[in-house]
Amino acid sequence: MNQNKLFNRTRWQLAISYAAVMGLILSLLGFGVYKAIAHAHWVAIDRELESVAGTLHDSLELKLQQPGRLEPIVNELLPNLRLIGVKGIKEQLPSRHILSAINQGYYYIRLFDYSGKLIATAGAYPEELPLQFNSQYWQTITDTKGNVYHQISVALHTQTQQDWGYFQVGRSLQDFNDYLSTVKWVLKLGLPTALILIGFASWLLAGLAMKPIYSSYRQIQQFTADAAHELRTPLAASQATVESALLTPQLDEKEAREILRTIDRQNRRLTQLVADLLLLARMDNQAIRDRPQLCCLNDLVSDLVEELAAMAIASKVALTSSVRVQQQLNVVGNSDQLYRLVANLIVNAIQYTPAGGKVTVILDCNHIEAIVQVQDTGIGIAAADLERIFDRFYRVNSDRSRHTGGSGLGLAIAQTIARAHRGSLSARSELGSGSTFLLQLPL
């Protein structure tokens, strides 16, 4: 197949198309996976911030007594609390807290009064954050160094439900962005690697897919060449006979009859060859459409042995049958086709058995199959030819086949009929020791 430019080009096209489609699918899948991972982590961050903010918010409101004033007990909740110009507590409070999430290094806390003035910070507070207050519930902000933060703002009230101010809990998105960068690199490196592997696999799969097509193409090529050769021979003979007759000034009745007999013989050969080709084409394209019927193999074998006895006598070959079963063996199928199948095997055995030889037709069965064997003591078949004898137009001995009028389609037709009846046809032979053809049909 590698030597055929058409199939090689088609193989490349299939491989490239398959790789392109798979690359597109993987790209979309990778983009979807990236978005899903980013969304899942973003939702997790939101939930974590809400949880931290909710816990601290509820705890702080229980301890706030006056608007804009932090009570000393607040330092028990917030680590690293730093006051910014607020009356009450001037010094930095000792680091004591009850919420471990604030101490992870990602979180910071900002407290604003009701006018939006920053009162205090806590946690891992970045000094580069903008001081402008925004009361939006969710915010994503960027500091002067380009670092991104995500925060939540919640209103605070005193124990008496007075407006105290605002409470913000935020965290750095550095770890989140680092994780997404890692995912991006994995996808960027993984996609080309996957495409290379897919391209290689596509080339191999395209080759496997093209093998049966290429095999069928070669068979069609061979079949067309052989059919043209077989048709050309009788046509050339007929043409030569007609041209010879036309060049003869006067033909007597004997010469004319001889010419007509030659043309008739070649026409019969052409007719038989075309009929065989049509039968094979019809059986290749569709199953047996005739109404199935029971065919008795006992009667079929006995009728064929009786009908072909004259041919065997003319060839000086002993034709006998051996029925090894007591009951009638019936199979479902087309009786005419089965008749032709077994007839082809017997005629083939007679033609390739020298004078004084013997052909035996054996009918037997096992539990599920009827078995027909055609044994001869003929010239046999070489091991190299045995695998190809069921190919169309294949002949072990071309000269002898042409002498007997064979076209190389008899065994091919027999094999096709056997398969159409869900059976099998095989052969075993030794050169110079005869051959045995084994037909097995389901009962």
CSV table of C-alpha atoms in Angstrom, one decimal:
chain,number,residue,atom,x,y,z
A,1,MET,CA,0.0,0.0,0.0
A,2,ASN,CA,2.9,2.4,0.7
A,3,GLN,CA,3.9,2.1,-3.0
A,4,ASN,CA,0.5,3.3,-4.2
A,5,LYS,CA,0.3,7.1,-4.3
A,6,LEU,CA,-3.5,7.3,-4.3
A,7,PHE,CA,-3.8,5.2,-1.1
A,8,ASN,CA,-0.8,6.8,0.5
A,9,ARG,CA,-2.2,10.3,-0.1
A,10,THR,CA,-5.6,9.2,1.2
A,11,ARG,CA,-4.0,7.7,4.3
A,12,TRP,CA,-2.3,11.1,5.0
A,13,GLN,CA,-5.6,12.9,4.5
A,14,LEU,CA,-7.4,10.6,6.9
A,15,ALA,CA,-4.6,10.9,9.5
A,16,ILE,CA,-4.5,14.7,9.3
A,17,SER,CA,-8.3,15.0,9.4
A,18,TYR,CA,-8.5,12.7,12.4
A,19,ALA,CA,-5.7,14.5,14.2
A,20,ALA,CA,-7.3,17.9,13.4
A,21,VAL,CA,-10.7,16.9,14.7
A,22,MET,CA,-9.2,15.3,17.8
A,23,GLY,CA,-7.0,18.4,18.3
A,24,LEU,CA,-10.1,20.7,18.2
A,25,ILE,CA,-12.0,18.4,20.6
A,26,LEU,CA,-9.0,18.3,23.0
A,27,SER,CA,-8.6,22.1,22.8
A,28,LEU,CA,-12.3,22.7,23.6
A,29,LEU,CA,-12.1,20.1,26.3
A,30,GLY,CA,-8.9,21.6,27.8
A,31,PHE,CA,-10.5,25.1,27.7
A,32,GLY,CA,-13.6,23.7,29.4
A,33,VAL,CA,-11.5,21.9,32.1
A,34,TYR,CA,-9.5,25.1,32.7
A,35,LYS,CA,-12.7,27.1,33.1
A,36,ALA,CA,-14.3,24.5,35.4
A,37,ILE,CA,-11.2,24.3,37.6
A,38,ALA,CA,-11.0,28.2,37.8
A,39,HIS,CA,-14.7,28.4,38.6
A,40,ALA,CA,-14.5,25.7,41.2
A,41,HIS,CA,-11.6,27.4,43.0
A,42,TRP,CA,-13.2,30.8,42.7
A,43,VAL,CA,-16.4,29.5,44.3
A,44,ALA,CA,-14.3,27.8,47.0
A,45,ILE,CA,-12.5,31.1,47.8
A,46,ASP,CA,-15.9,32.9,47.9
A,47,ARG,CA,-17.3,30.4,50.3
A,48,GLU,CA,-14.2,30.5,52.5
A,49,LEU,CA,-14.3,34.3,52.6
A,50,GLU,CA,-18.0,34.3,53.4
A,51,SER,CA,-17.4,31.7,56.2
A,52,VAL,CA,-14.5,33.7,57.7
A,53,ALA,CA,-16.3,37.0,57.4
A,54,GLY,CA,-19.6,35.6,58.8
A,55,THR,CA,-17.8,34.1,61.8
A,56,LEU,CA,-15.8,37.2,62.6
A,57,HIS,CA,-18.8,39.5,61.9
A,58,ASP,CA,-21.1,37.7,64.4
A,59,SER,CA,-18.3,37.6,67.0
A,60,LEU,CA,-17.5,41.3,66.6
A,61,GLU,CA,-21.0,42.6,66.8
A,62,LEU,CA,-21.4,40.9,70.2
A,63,LYS,CA,-18.5,43.0,71.6
A,64,LEU,CA,-19.0,46.4,70.0
A,65,GLN,CA,-20.7,48.9,72.3
A,66,GLN,CA,-20.1,52.4,70.7
A,67,PRO,CA,-20.1,53.4,67.0
A,68,GLY,CA,-16.5,53.9,65.6
A,69,ARG,CA,-14.9,52.6,68.8
A,70,LEU,CA,-13.0,49.2,69.2
A,71,GLU,CA,-13.3,47.5,72.6
A,72,PRO,CA,-10.1,46.0,74.1
A,73,ILE,CA,-11.7,42.5,73.9
A,74,VAL,CA,-11.6,42.7,70.1
A,75,ASN,CA,-7.9,41.7,70.2
A,76,GLU,CA,-9.0,38.2,71.2
A,77,LEU,CA,-10.5,37.8,67.8
A,78,LEU,CA,-8.2,39.5,65.4
A,79,PRO,CA,-4.5,38.8,65.1
A,80,ASN,CA,-1.9,41.6,64.6
A,81,LEU,CA,-4.6,44.2,65.2
A,82,ARG,CA,-3.2,47.7,64.3
A,83,LEU,CA,-5.2,50.9,65.2
A,84,ILE,CA,-5.1,53.9,62.9
A,85,GLY,CA,-5.9,57.2,64.7
A,86,VAL,CA,-8.8,56.0,66.8
A,87,LYS,CA,-9.6,56.9,70.4
A,88,GLY,CA,-9.7,54.1,72.8
A,89,ILE,CA,-6.8,51.8,72.2
A,90,LYS,CA,-3.6,53.5,71.2
A,91,GLU,CA,-1.0,50.7,71.3
A,92,GLN,CA,-0.8,47.6,69.1
A,93,LEU,CA,-2.6,44.9,70.8
A,94,PRO,CA,-1.0,41.5,71.5
A,95,SER,CA,-1.7,38.8,68.9
A,96,ARG,CA,-4.4,36.6,70.1
A,97,HIS,CA,-7.1,35.1,67.9
A,98,ILE,CA,-9.6,32.4,67.7
A,99,LEU,CA,-9.9,32.0,63.9
A,100,SER,CA,-6.9,30.1,62.5
A,101,ALA,CA,-7.8,30.9,58.8
A,102,ILE,CA,-6.7,34.5,59.4
A,103,ASN,CA,-3.3,33.4,60.3
A,104,GLN,CA,-2.6,31.5,57.1
A,105,GLY,CA,-0.9,34.4,55.5
A,106,TYR,CA,-3.4,35.1,52.8
A,107,TYR,CA,-6.1,37.0,54.7
A,108,TYR,CA,-6.3,40.6,55.9
A,109,ILE,CA,-9.0,42.6,57.8
A,110,ARG,CA,-10.0,46.2,57.5
A,111,LEU,CA,-12.4,48.1,59.8
A,112,PHE,CA,-14.0,51.3,58.6
A,113,ASP,CA,-16.3,53.7,60.4
A,114,TYR,CA,-19.6,54.6,59.0
A,115,SER,CA,-18.1,57.5,57.1
A,116,GLY,CA,-15.6,55.2,55.3
A,117,LYS,CA,-12.5,56.2,57.3
A,118,LEU,CA,-10.0,53.3,58.0
A,119,ILE,CA,-9.9,52.6,61.7
A,120,ALA,CA,-7.8,49.4,62.0
A,121,THR,CA,-6.2,46.5,60.1
A,122,ALA,CA,-5.4,43.0,61.0
A,123,GLY,CA,-4.0,39.8,59.6
A,124,ALA,CA,-1.5,39.8,56.7
A,125,TYR,CA,-2.4,43.3,55.6
A,126,PRO,CA,-0.6,44.5,52.5
A,127,GLU,CA,0.5,48.2,52.8
A,128,GLU,CA,0.1,48.7,49.1
A,129,LEU,CA,-3.7,48.3,49.1
A,130,PRO,CA,-5.7,51.4,48.1
A,131,LEU,CA,-7.4,53.1,51.0
A,132,GLN,CA,-10.5,54.2,49.2
A,133,PHE,CA,-13.5,52.5,50.8
A,134,ASN,CA,-16.1,50.7,48.6
A,135,SER,CA,-19.2,49.3,50.2
A,136,GLN,CA,-19.8,46.7,47.5
A,137,TYR,CA,-20.4,43.3,48.9
A,138,TRP,CA,-17.8,41.6,46.6
A,139,GLN,CA,-14.7,43.3,45.3
A,140,THR,CA,-11.6,42.3,43.4
A,141,ILE,CA,-8.9,45.0,43.7
A,142,THR,CA,-5.3,45.4,42.6
A,143,ASP,CA,-2.5,47.1,44.7
A,144,THR,CA,0.3,49.3,43.4
A,145,LYS,CA,2.5,46.3,42.6
A,146,GLY,CA,-0.1,44.6,40.5
A,147,ASN,CA,-1.0,42.0,43.1
A,148,VAL,CA,-4.7,41.0,43.0
A,149,TYR,CA,-6.9,40.6,46.1
A,150,HIS,CA,-10.5,39.5,46.6
A,151,GLN,CA,-12.5,40.8,49.5
A,152,ILE,CA,-16.0,41.0,51.0
A,153,SER,CA,-17.5,44.0,52.8
A,154,VAL,CA,-20.1,43.6,55.6
A,155,ALA,CA,-21.8,46.3,57.6
A,156,LEU,CA,-21.1,46.2,61.4
A,157,HIS,CA,-23.5,47.1,64.2
A,158,THR,CA,-23.2,47.6,67.9
A,159,GLN,CA,-24.8,45.4,70.6
A,160,THR,CA,-27.7,47.9,70.5
A,161,GLN,CA,-28.1,47.6,66.7
A,162,GLN,CA,-26.5,51.0,66.0
A,163,ASP,CA,-24.5,51.5,62.8
A,164,TRP,CA,-20.9,51.0,63.8
A,165,GLY,CA,-19.2,50.9,60.4
A,166,TYR,CA,-17.9,48.4,57.9
A,167,PHE,CA,-15.9,45.2,58.2
A,168,GLN,CA,-13.8,43.9,55.2
A,169,VAL,CA,-12.2,40.5,54.9
A,170,GLY,CA,-9.9,39.9,51.9
A,171,ARG,CA,-7.2,37.6,50.8
A,172,SER,CA,-4.4,37.6,48.2
A,173,LEU,CA,-5.1,35.7,45.0
A,174,GLN,CA,-1.4,34.9,44.4
A,175,ASP,CA,-1.8,31.2,45.3
A,176,PHE,CA,-5.0,31.1,43.1
A,177,ASN,CA,-3.2,32.7,40.1
A,178,ASP,CA,-0.1,30.5,40.6
A,179,TYR,CA,-2.3,27.4,40.6
A,180,LEU,CA,-4.1,28.5,37.4
A,181,SER,CA,-0.7,29.3,35.8
A,182,THR,CA,0.4,25.7,36.5
A,183,VAL,CA,-2.8,24.4,35.0
A,184,LYS,CA,-2.3,26.6,31.9
A,185,TRP,CA,1.3,25.2,31.5
A,186,VAL,CA,0.1,21.7,31.9
A,187,LEU,CA,-2.5,22.2,29.2
A,188,LYS,CA,-0.1,24.1,26.9
A,189,LEU,CA,2.5,21.3,27.1
A,190,GLY,CA,0.0,18.5,27.3
A,191,LEU,CA,-2.0,19.5,24.2
A,192,PRO,CA,0.9,19.5,21.7
A,193,THR,CA,2.2,16.2,23.2
A,194,ALA,CA,-1.3,14.7,22.9
A,195,LEU,CA,-1.6,16.0,19.3
A,196,ILE,CA,1.8,14.3,18.4
A,197,LEU,CA,0.6,11.0,19.9
A,198,ILE,CA,-2.8,11.4,18.2
A,199,GLY,CA,-1.1,12.1,14.9
A,200,PHE,CA,1.1,9.0,15.2
A,201,ALA,CA,-1.9,6.9,16.2
A,202,SER,CA,-4.0,8.4,13.4
A,203,TRP,CA,-1.3,7.4,10.9
A,204,LEU,CA,-1.4,3.8,12.2
A,205,LEU,CA,-5.2,3.7,12.4
A,206,ALA,CA,-5.6,5.1,8.9
A,207,GLY,CA,-3.2,2.4,7.7
A,208,LEU,CA,-5.3,-0.3,9.4
A,209,ALA,CA,-8.5,1.2,8.0
A,210,MET,CA,-7.1,1.4,4.5
A,211,LYS,CA,-5.8,-2.2,4.5
A,212,PRO,CA,-9.1,-3.9,3.7
A,213,ILE,CA,-10.0,-1.2,1.2
A,214,TYR,CA,-6.6,-1.5,-0.5
A,215,SER,CA,-7.0,-5.3,-0.5
A,216,SER,CA,-10.4,-5.0,-2.1
A,217,TYR,CA,-9.0,-2.5,-4.6
A,218,ARG,CA,-6.2,-4.9,-5.6
A,219,GLN,CA,-8.7,-7.7,-5.9
A,220,ILE,CA,-10.8,-5.6,-8.2
A,221,GLN,CA,-7.8,-4.7,-10.2
A,222,GLN,CA,-6.8,-8.3,-10.5
A,223,PHE,CA,-10.3,-9.4,-11.2
A,224,THR,CA,-10.7,-6.7,-14.0
A,225,ALA,CA,-7.4,-7.7,-15.6
A,226,ASP,CA,-8.3,-11.4,-15.4
A,227,ALA,CA,-11.8,-10.9,-16.7
A,228,ALA,CA,-10.5,-8.8,-19.6
A,229,HIS,CA,-8.0,-11.5,-20.4
A,230,GLU,CA,-10.5,-14.2,-20.3
A,231,LEU,CA,-13.0,-12.3,-22.4
A,232,ARG,CA,-10.3,-11.3,-24.9
A,233,THR,CA,-9.3,-14.9,-25.7
A,234,PRO,CA,-12.6,-16.1,-27.1
A,235,LEU,CA,-13.2,-12.8,-28.7
A,236,ALA,CA,-9.8,-12.9,-30.4
A,237,ALA,CA,-10.4,-16.4,-31.5
A,238,SER,CA,-13.8,-15.5,-33.0
A,239,GLN,CA,-12.4,-12.4,-34.7
A,240,ALA,CA,-9.6,-14.4,-36.2
A,241,THR,CA,-12.0,-17.1,-37.5
A,242,VAL,CA,-14.3,-14.4,-39.1
A,243,GLU,CA,-11.3,-12.6,-40.7
A,244,SER,CA,-10.0,-15.9,-42.0
A,245,ALA,CA,-13.4,-16.7,-43.5
A,246,LEU,CA,-13.6,-13.2,-45.1
A,247,LEU,CA,-10.2,-13.6,-46.7
A,248,THR,CA,-11.3,-16.9,-48.3
A,249,PRO,CA,-12.7,-16.2,-51.8
A,250,GLN,CA,-15.1,-19.2,-51.8
A,251,LEU,CA,-16.2,-21.3,-48.8
A,252,ASP,CA,-17.6,-24.8,-49.3
A,253,GLU,CA,-20.3,-26.1,-47.0
A,254,LYS,CA,-17.8,-28.1,-44.9
A,255,GLU,CA,-15.5,-25.1,-44.3
A,256,ALA,CA,-18.5,-22.9,-43.4
A,257,ARG,CA,-19.8,-25.4,-40.9
A,258,GLU,CA,-16.4,-25.7,-39.3
A,259,ILE,CA,-16.1,-21.9,-39.0
A,260,LEU,CA,-19.6,-21.7,-37.5
A,261,ARG,CA,-18.8,-24.5,-35.0
A,262,THR,CA,-15.7,-22.6,-33.9
A,263,ILE,CA,-17.6,-19.3,-33.5
A,264,ASP,CA,-20.4,-21.2,-31.6
A,265,ARG,CA,-17.8,-22.8,-29.3
A,266,GLN,CA,-16.3,-19.4,-28.5
A,267,ASN,CA,-19.7,-17.8,-28.0
A,268,ARG,CA,-20.7,-20.6,-25.6
A,269,ARG,CA,-17.5,-20.0,-23.7
A,270,LEU,CA,-18.2,-16.3,-23.6
A,271,THR,CA,-21.8,-16.9,-22.5
A,272,GLN,CA,-20.8,-19.2,-19.7
A,273,LEU,CA,-18.1,-16.8,-18.5
A,274,VAL,CA,-20.5,-13.8,-18.4
A,275,ALA,CA,-23.1,-15.9,-16.6
A,276,ASP,CA,-20.5,-17.0,-14.0
A,277,LEU,CA,-19.5,-13.3,-13.5
A,278,LEU,CA,-23.1,-12.2,-13.1
A,279,LEU,CA,-23.7,-15.0,-10.6
A,280,LEU,CA,-20.7,-14.0,-8.5
A,281,ALA,CA,-21.6,-10.3,-8.6
A,282,ARG,CA,-25.2,-11.0,-7.6
A,283,MET,CA,-24.1,-13.2,-4.7
A,284,ASP,CA,-21.6,-10.6,-3.5
A,285,ASN,CA,-24.1,-7.8,-3.4
A,286,GLN,CA,-27.0,-9.6,-1.7
A,287,ALA,CA,-27.9,-12.7,0.3
A,288,ILE,CA,-30.0,-15.5,-1.2
A,289,ARG,CA,-33.4,-13.9,-1.8
A,290,ASP,CA,-35.1,-17.0,-3.1
A,291,ARG,CA,-37.6,-18.6,-0.8
A,292,PRO,CA,-35.6,-21.0,1.4
A,293,GLN,CA,-36.4,-24.7,1.0
A,294,LEU,CA,-35.3,-28.0,2.3
A,295,CYS,CA,-32.7,-29.7,0.2
A,296,CYS,CA,-32.0,-33.4,0.6
A,297,LEU,CA,-28.3,-33.9,0.2
A,298,ASN,CA,-28.8,-37.7,-0.2
A,299,ASP,CA,-30.8,-37.2,-3.4
A,300,LEU,CA,-28.5,-34.4,-4.6
A,301,VAL,CA,-25.3,-36.6,-4.3
A,302,SER,CA,-26.9,-39.6,-5.9
A,303,ASP,CA,-28.3,-37.6,-8.8
A,304,LEU,CA,-25.0,-35.9,-9.5
A,305,VAL,CA,-23.0,-39.1,-9.4
A,306,GLU,CA,-25.5,-40.6,-11.9
A,307,GLU,CA,-25.5,-37.6,-14.2
A,308,LEU,CA,-21.8,-37.2,-14.3
A,309,ALA,CA,-21.1,-40.9,-14.8
A,310,ALA,CA,-20.9,-40.4,-18.5
A,311,MET,CA,-18.3,-37.7,-18.2
A,312,ALA,CA,-16.2,-39.8,-15.8
A,313,ILE,CA,-16.4,-42.8,-18.2
A,314,ALA,CA,-15.3,-40.6,-21.1
A,315,SER,CA,-12.3,-39.5,-19.0
A,316,LYS,CA,-11.6,-43.1,-17.9
A,317,VAL,CA,-12.2,-42.2,-14.2
A,318,ALA,CA,-14.1,-44.3,-11.7
A,319,LEU,CA,-16.8,-42.1,-10.1
A,320,THR,CA,-18.5,-43.6,-6.9
A,321,SER,CA,-20.4,-42.4,-3.9
A,322,SER,CA,-20.3,-43.4,-0.3
A,323,VAL,CA,-23.3,-42.5,2.0
A,324,ARG,CA,-22.2,-43.0,5.6
A,325,VAL,CA,-25.5,-42.0,7.2
A,326,GLN,CA,-28.8,-43.8,7.5
A,327,GLN,CA,-31.1,-40.8,7.8
A,328,GLN,CA,-31.9,-38.1,5.2
A,329,LEU,CA,-29.7,-35.1,5.5
A,330,ASN,CA,-31.7,-31.9,4.9
A,331,VAL,CA,-30.3,-28.4,4.7
A,332,VAL,CA,-32.1,-25.1,4.1
A,333,GLY,CA,-31.1,-23.2,1.0
A,334,ASN,CA,-31.3,-22.9,-2.7
A,335,SER,CA,-31.3,-26.3,-4.3
A,336,ASP,CA,-30.0,-25.1,-7.7
A,337,GLN,CA,-27.1,-23.3,-6.2
A,338,LEU,CA,-26.2,-26.3,-3.9
A,339,TYR,CA,-26.5,-28.5,-7.0
A,340,ARG,CA,-24.0,-26.3,-8.8
A,341,LEU,CA,-21.6,-26.2,-5.9
A,342,VAL,CA,-21.3,-30.0,-5.6
A,343,ALA,CA,-21.3,-30.4,-9.4
A,344,ASN,CA,-18.4,-28.0,-9.7
A,345,LEU,CA,-16.4,-30.0,-7.1
A,346,ILE,CA,-17.0,-33.3,-8.9
A,347,VAL,CA,-16.4,-31.9,-12.4
A,348,ASN,CA,-13.2,-30.3,-11.1
A,349,ALA,CA,-12.0,-33.6,-9.6
A,350,ILE,CA,-12.8,-35.6,-12.8
A,351,GLN,CA,-10.9,-33.1,-15.0
A,352,TYR,CA,-7.8,-33.2,-12.8
A,353,THR,CA,-7.7,-36.9,-12.3
A,354,PRO,CA,-5.6,-38.9,-14.9
A,355,ALA,CA,-7.1,-41.9,-16.7
A,356,GLY,CA,-7.4,-44.9,-14.4
A,357,GLY,CA,-7.9,-42.7,-11.3
A,358,LYS,CA,-10.8,-42.6,-8.9
A,359,VAL,CA,-13.2,-39.9,-7.6
A,360,THR,CA,-15.3,-40.6,-4.5
A,361,VAL,CA,-18.2,-38.5,-3.2
A,362,ILE,CA,-18.7,-39.1,0.5
A,363,LEU,CA,-21.8,-37.9,2.5
A,364,ASP,CA,-21.5,-37.8,6.2
A,365,CYS,CA,-22.6,-35.7,9.2
A,366,ASN,CA,-21.9,-34.7,12.8
A,367,HIS,CA,-24.4,-33.4,15.3
A,368,ILE,CA,-24.9,-30.0,13.7
A,369,GLU,CA,-23.5,-30.2,10.1
A,370,ALA,CA,-23.8,-32.2,7.0
A,371,ILE,CA,-20.4,-33.0,5.4
A,372,VAL,CA,-19.8,-33.6,1.7
A,373,GLN,CA,-16.3,-34.8,0.7
A,374,VAL,CA,-15.1,-35.1,-2.9
A,375,GLN,CA,-11.9,-37.1,-3.0
A,376,ASP,CA,-9.8,-37.8,-6.0
A,377,THR,CA,-6.5,-39.5,-6.9
A,378,GLY,CA,-5.5,-36.8,-9.3
A,379,ILE,CA,-2.5,-34.7,-9.8
A,380,GLY,CA,-2.9,-32.8,-6.5
A,381,ILE,CA,-2.2,-29.2,-5.6
A,382,ALA,CA,1.1,-27.7,-4.4
A,383,ALA,CA,1.1,-26.2,-0.9
A,384,ALA,CA,1.9,-22.7,-2.4
A,385,ASP,CA,-1.3,-22.9,-4.6
A,386,LEU,CA,-3.6,-24.4,-2.1
A,387,GLU,CA,-4.4,-21.1,-0.4
A,388,ARG,CA,-5.3,-19.4,-3.7
A,389,ILE,CA,-7.4,-22.0,-5.4
A,390,PHE,CA,-10.7,-20.3,-4.3
A,391,ASP,CA,-9.6,-16.9,-5.8
A,392,ARG,CA,-11.4,-15.9,-8.9
A,393,PHE,CA,-9.6,-16.7,-12.2
A,394,TYR,CA,-6.8,-18.5,-10.3
A,395,ARG,CA,-5.7,-21.7,-12.0
A,396,VAL,CA,-3.1,-24.1,-10.8
A,397,ASN,CA,-2.4,-25.4,-14.3
A,398,SER,CA,-3.4,-22.7,-16.8
A,399,ASP,CA,-2.7,-24.8,-19.9
A,400,ARG,CA,-4.8,-27.7,-18.7
A,401,SER,CA,-7.6,-25.4,-17.7
A,402,ARG,CA,-7.7,-23.7,-21.1
A,403,HIS,CA,-7.7,-27.1,-22.7
A,404,THR,CA,-10.7,-28.2,-20.6
A,405,GLY,CA,-12.5,-24.9,-21.1
A,406,GLY,CA,-12.1,-23.8,-17.5
A,407,SER,CA,-12.0,-20.1,-16.7
A,408,GLY,CA,-10.9,-20.3,-13.0
A,409,LEU,CA,-14.3,-19.4,-11.6
A,410,GLY,CA,-15.6,-22.9,-10.7
A,411,LEU,CA,-14.1,-23.1,-7.2
A,412,ALA,CA,-14.7,-19.3,-6.5
A,413,ILE,CA,-18.4,-19.9,-7.3
A,414,ALA,CA,-18.5,-22.9,-5.0
A,415,GLN,CA,-16.9,-21.0,-2.2
A,416,THR,CA,-19.4,-18.1,-2.6
A,417,ILE,CA,-22.4,-20.5,-2.6
A,418,ALA,CA,-21.1,-22.2,0.5
A,419,ARG,CA,-20.7,-19.0,2.4
A,420,ALA,CA,-24.2,-17.8,1.3
A,421,HIS,CA,-25.6,-21.0,2.9
A,422,ARG,CA,-23.6,-20.3,6.2
A,423,GLY,CA,-21.3,-23.2,5.4
A,424,SER,CA,-17.6,-23.6,4.7
A,425,LEU,CA,-15.6,-25.1,1.9
A,426,SER,CA,-11.9,-26.1,2.3
A,427,ALA,CA,-9.4,-28.3,0.6
A,428,ARG,CA,-6.4,-30.4,1.5
A,429,SER,CA,-4.0,-31.9,-1.0
A,430,GLU,CA,-0.6,-33.3,-1.7
A,431,LEU,CA,1.1,-32.9,-5.0
A,432,GLY,CA,0.8,-36.1,-6.9
A,433,SER,CA,-1.4,-37.8,-4.3
A,434,GLY,CA,-4.8,-36.4,-5.0
A,435,SER,CA,-7.0,-33.8,-3.3
A,436,THR,CA,-10.0,-33.7,-0.9
A,437,PHE,CA,-12.6,-30.9,-0.9
A,438,LEU,CA,-14.6,-30.7,2.3
A,439,LEU,CA,-18.0,-29.0,2.3
A,440,GLN,CA,-19.8,-28.4,5.6
A,441,LEU,CA,-23.4,-27.1,5.8
A,442,PRO,CA,-25.5,-26.5,8.8
A,443,LEU,CA,-28.3,-29.1,9.1
